[in-house]
Tab-separated table of C-alpha atoms in Angstrom:
chain	number	residue	atom	x	y	z
P	1	LEU	CA	-0.043	0.048	0.046
P	2	SER	CA	1.136	3.543	-0.738
P	3	ASP	CA	-0.347	4.644	2.646
P	4	ASN	CA	-1.962	3.062	5.762
P	5	ASN	CA	-4.446	5.868	6.059
P	6	VAL	CA	-7.193	4.071	4.079
P	7	PHE	CA	-10.442	6.028	3.518
P	8	TYR	CA	-12.372	3.880	0.943
P	9	ILE	CA	-12.293	0.373	-0.637
P	10	LEU	CA	-14.114	-1.070	-3.635
P	11	ILE	CA	-14.131	-4.472	-5.333
P	12	ASP	CA	-14.592	-4.080	-9.025
P	13	ARG	CA	-16.207	-6.422	-11.559
P	14	LYS	CA	-12.813	-8.187	-12.069
P	15	GLU	CA	-12.404	-8.776	-8.457
P	16	ASN	CA	-9.648	-6.210	-8.092
P	17	VAL	CA	-9.619	-4.419	-4.782
P	18	TRP	CA	-9.228	-0.662	-5.093
P	19	ILE	CA	-7.947	1.163	-1.887
P	20	GLY	CA	-8.227	4.969	-1.739
P	21	THR	CA	-5.938	6.600	0.773
P	22	TRP	CA	-5.801	10.034	2.322
P	23	GLY	CA	-2.801	11.870	0.854
P	24	ASN	CA	-1.021	9.135	-1.033
P	25	GLY	CA	-3.068	8.050	-3.978
P	26	LEU	CA	-4.898	4.962	-4.998
P	27	ASN	CA	-3.951	1.378	-4.911
P	28	ARG	CA	-5.189	-1.594	-6.924
P	29	TYR	CA	-4.746	-5.076	-5.324
P	30	ASN	CA	-4.921	-7.923	-7.848
P	31	PRO	CA	-5.786	-11.114	-5.836
P	32	GLN	CA	-5.028	-13.354	-8.755
P	33	THR	CA	-1.380	-12.150	-8.910
P	34	ASN	CA	-1.185	-11.060	-5.256
P	35	SER	CA	0.250	-7.709	-6.350
P	36	PHE	CA	-0.359	-4.099	-5.902
P	37	THR	CA	-0.332	-1.312	-8.393
P	38	ARG	CA	-0.069	2.208	-6.960
P	39	TYR	CA	-1.339	5.470	-8.633
P	40	ILE	CA	0.330	8.398	-7.013
P	41	HIS	CA	0.133	12.044	-8.172
P	42	ASP	CA	3.057	13.159	-10.333
P	43	PRO	CA	3.058	16.960	-10.811
P	44	LYS	CA	5.003	16.383	-14.056
P	45	LYS	CA	2.212	14.247	-15.627
P	46	ALA	CA	-1.202	15.908	-16.428
P	47	ASN	CA	-2.917	12.560	-16.657
P	48	SER	CA	-1.837	11.227	-13.209
P	49	ILE	CA	-4.167	11.052	-10.249
P	50	ALA	CA	-5.213	14.197	-8.489
P	51	ASN	CA	-2.957	15.391	-5.639
P	52	PHE	CA	-4.864	14.691	-2.505
P	53	GLY	CA	-6.929	12.210	-0.418
P	54	ILE	CA	-9.693	9.951	-1.810
P	55	ASP	CA	-13.039	9.936	0.008
P	56	CYS	CA	-15.111	7.871	-2.290
P	57	LEU	CA	-14.879	5.503	-5.296
P	58	LEU	CA	-17.375	4.283	-7.830
P	59	GLU	CA	-17.087	1.811	-10.680
P	60	ASP	CA	-19.509	2.812	-13.454
P	61	SER	CA	-21.345	0.549	-15.901
P	62	HIS	CA	-18.366	0.699	-18.327
P	63	GLY	CA	-15.836	-0.540	-15.774
P	64	LYS	CA	-14.219	2.958	-15.330
P	65	LEU	CA	-13.529	4.482	-11.885
P	66	TRP	CA	-14.714	7.766	-10.454
P	67	ILE	CA	-12.604	8.983	-7.761
P	68	ALA	CA	-13.847	11.663	-5.217
P	69	SER	CA	-11.572	13.962	-3.215
P	70	GLU	CA	-12.951	16.242	-0.572
P	71	ILE	CA	-10.187	18.760	-1.489
P	72	ASP	CA	-9.000	18.075	-4.992
P	73	GLY	CA	-12.085	17.583	-7.151
P	74	LEU	CA	-13.231	14.511	-9.198
P	75	ASP	CA	-11.080	12.139	-11.352
P	76	HIS	CA	-12.283	9.674	-13.906
P	77	PHE	CA	-9.958	6.705	-14.443
P	78	ASP	CA	-9.727	4.233	-17.248
P	79	PRO	CA	-7.980	1.154	-15.929
P	80	GLU	CA	-7.291	-0.161	-19.438
P	81	THR	CA	-5.354	2.945	-20.513
P	82	GLY	CA	-4.196	4.137	-17.064
P	83	VAL	CA	-5.339	7.714	-17.933
P	84	PHE	CA	-6.932	10.020	-15.364
P	85	THR	CA	-9.347	12.739	-16.421
P	86	HIS	CA	-9.681	15.622	-13.879
P	87	TYR	CA	-12.773	17.759	-13.295
P	88	LYS	CA	-12.275	20.809	-11.201
P	89	ALA	CA	-14.454	23.645	-10.048
P	90	GLY	CA	-14.194	26.784	-12.052
P	91	LYS	CA	-15.999	29.790	-13.435
P	92	LYS	CA	-16.720	28.136	-16.715
P	93	GLN	CA	-20.346	27.099	-17.225
P	94	GLY	CA	-20.707	23.303	-16.829
P	95	SER	CA	-17.780	22.908	-14.317
P	96	ILE	CA	-18.352	20.814	-11.334
P	97	SER	CA	-19.788	22.854	-8.477
P	98	SER	CA	-16.961	22.356	-5.903
P	99	ASN	CA	-13.666	20.499	-5.533
P	100	GLY	CA	-15.041	19.207	-2.334
P	101	VAL	CA	-16.506	15.926	-3.630
P	102	LEU	CA	-18.270	13.923	-0.908
P	103	SER	CA	-20.380	11.196	-2.671
P	104	LEU	CA	-20.739	9.354	-6.038
P	105	PHE	CA	-23.583	7.404	-7.444
P	106	GLN	CA	-24.664	5.810	-10.730
P	107	ASP	CA	-28.446	5.518	-11.072
P	108	SER	CA	-30.488	2.929	-12.925
P	109	LYS	CA	-30.453	5.035	-16.068
P	110	LYS	CA	-26.521	4.986	-15.900
P	111	ARG	CA	-26.291	8.593	-15.029
P	112	ILE	CA	-23.471	9.772	-12.798
P	113	TRP	CA	-24.393	11.844	-9.810
P	114	VAL	CA	-21.723	13.686	-7.806
P	115	GLY	CA	-22.372	15.154	-4.363
P	116	THR	CA	-20.223	17.998	-3.367
P	117	THR	CA	-19.968	20.660	-0.666
P	118	ALA	CA	-21.705	23.009	-3.108
P	119	GLY	CA	-24.667	20.952	-4.463
P	120	LEU	CA	-25.655	17.921	-6.419
P	121	ASN	CA	-24.046	17.516	-9.861
P	122	LEU	CA	-25.366	15.496	-12.836
P	123	PHE	CA	-22.587	14.507	-15.265
P	124	ASP	CA	-23.273	14.777	-18.961
P	125	SER	CA	-20.962	12.462	-20.762
P	126	ALA	CA	-21.686	13.842	-24.179
P	127	THR	CA	-20.509	17.402	-23.254
P	128	GLN	CA	-18.126	16.335	-20.371
P	129	SER	CA	-19.922	18.888	-18.174
P	130	PHE	CA	-22.072	19.114	-15.111
P	131	LYS	CA	-25.568	20.263	-14.294
P	132	VAL	CA	-25.812	21.504	-10.735
P	133	PHE	CA	-28.656	21.548	-8.282
P	134	ARG	CA	-28.406	23.531	-5.085
P	135	GLN	CA	-30.320	24.755	-2.084
P	136	LYS	CA	-31.955	27.473	-4.188
P	137	ASP	CA	-33.296	24.627	-6.389
P	138	GLY	CA	-35.072	23.094	-3.451
P	139	LEU	CA	-32.458	20.947	-1.686
P	140	PRO	CA	-32.335	21.391	2.121
P	141	ASN	CA	-28.499	22.069	1.980
P	142	ASP	CA	-25.773	22.253	-0.574
P	143	GLY	CA	-23.628	19.586	1.293
P	144	ILE	CA	-24.508	16.307	-0.373
P	145	MET	CA	-23.039	13.575	1.881
P	146	GLY	CA	-24.664	10.477	0.342
P	147	ILE	CA	-26.890	9.502	-2.741
P	148	LEU	CA	-29.090	6.374	-3.102
P	149	GLU	CA	-31.831	5.557	-5.552
P	150	GLY	CA	-35.357	4.440	-4.473
P	151	SER	CA	-37.465	1.864	-6.317
P	152	GLY	CA	-39.351	4.667	-8.085
P	153	GLY	CA	-36.281	6.296	-9.507
P	154	ASP	CA	-36.075	9.185	-7.035
P	155	LEU	CA	-32.793	9.937	-5.509
P	156	TRP	CA	-32.418	10.096	-1.686
P	157	LEU	CA	-29.883	12.561	-0.560
P	158	SER	CA	-28.206	12.785	2.746
P	159	THR	CA	-27.260	16.416	3.672
P	160	ASN	CA	-26.080	18.506	6.506
P	161	LYS	CA	-29.697	19.523	7.080
P	162	GLY	CA	-31.469	16.140	6.902
P	163	LEU	CA	-32.693	13.810	4.240
P	164	SER	CA	-34.092	14.833	0.885
P	165	ARG	CA	-35.890	13.084	-1.975
P	166	PHE	CA	-34.990	14.378	-5.418
P	167	ASN	CA	-36.892	13.624	-8.590
P	168	PRO	CA	-34.296	13.547	-11.410
P	169	GLU	CA	-37.041	13.691	-14.174
P	170	GLN	CA	-38.667	16.818	-12.639
P	171	GLU	CA	-35.379	18.172	-11.377
P	172	SER	CA	-36.867	18.948	-8.012
């Protein structure tokens, strides 16, 4: 392991164990070969993992990883190519709402939802951009700590000010 301060673990569809650490990257344990691969930030490589701690991991329906950092934004990782794509907050329309990413979820329609310290973000893969929903849009709070989907397709959001049910189709 690159660090003993483990914050998140995930077992992917190939039975690899992904270990997110606080401050020293991502590790993949392959139980078939009993070996580790470490992914650590390299400031000289634009497509290396983001610089700081990992709070949450998600494997999407395509076998790609989404990596959340409470400080350094969101990374998308293709295990086949080894390339990381970074999503950072900015003034540009369609940017993720905050670099404080707290939660990740893929719903039954294969949409990627990202909970941040500044709202709920819906990722648009066609434009590589985000649509943001905040307290002003009806959420009880902008801090989205957790996301789950109910049987009717509504999202259940845990926030700093209670629980919220969000209807993705009505965007409310």
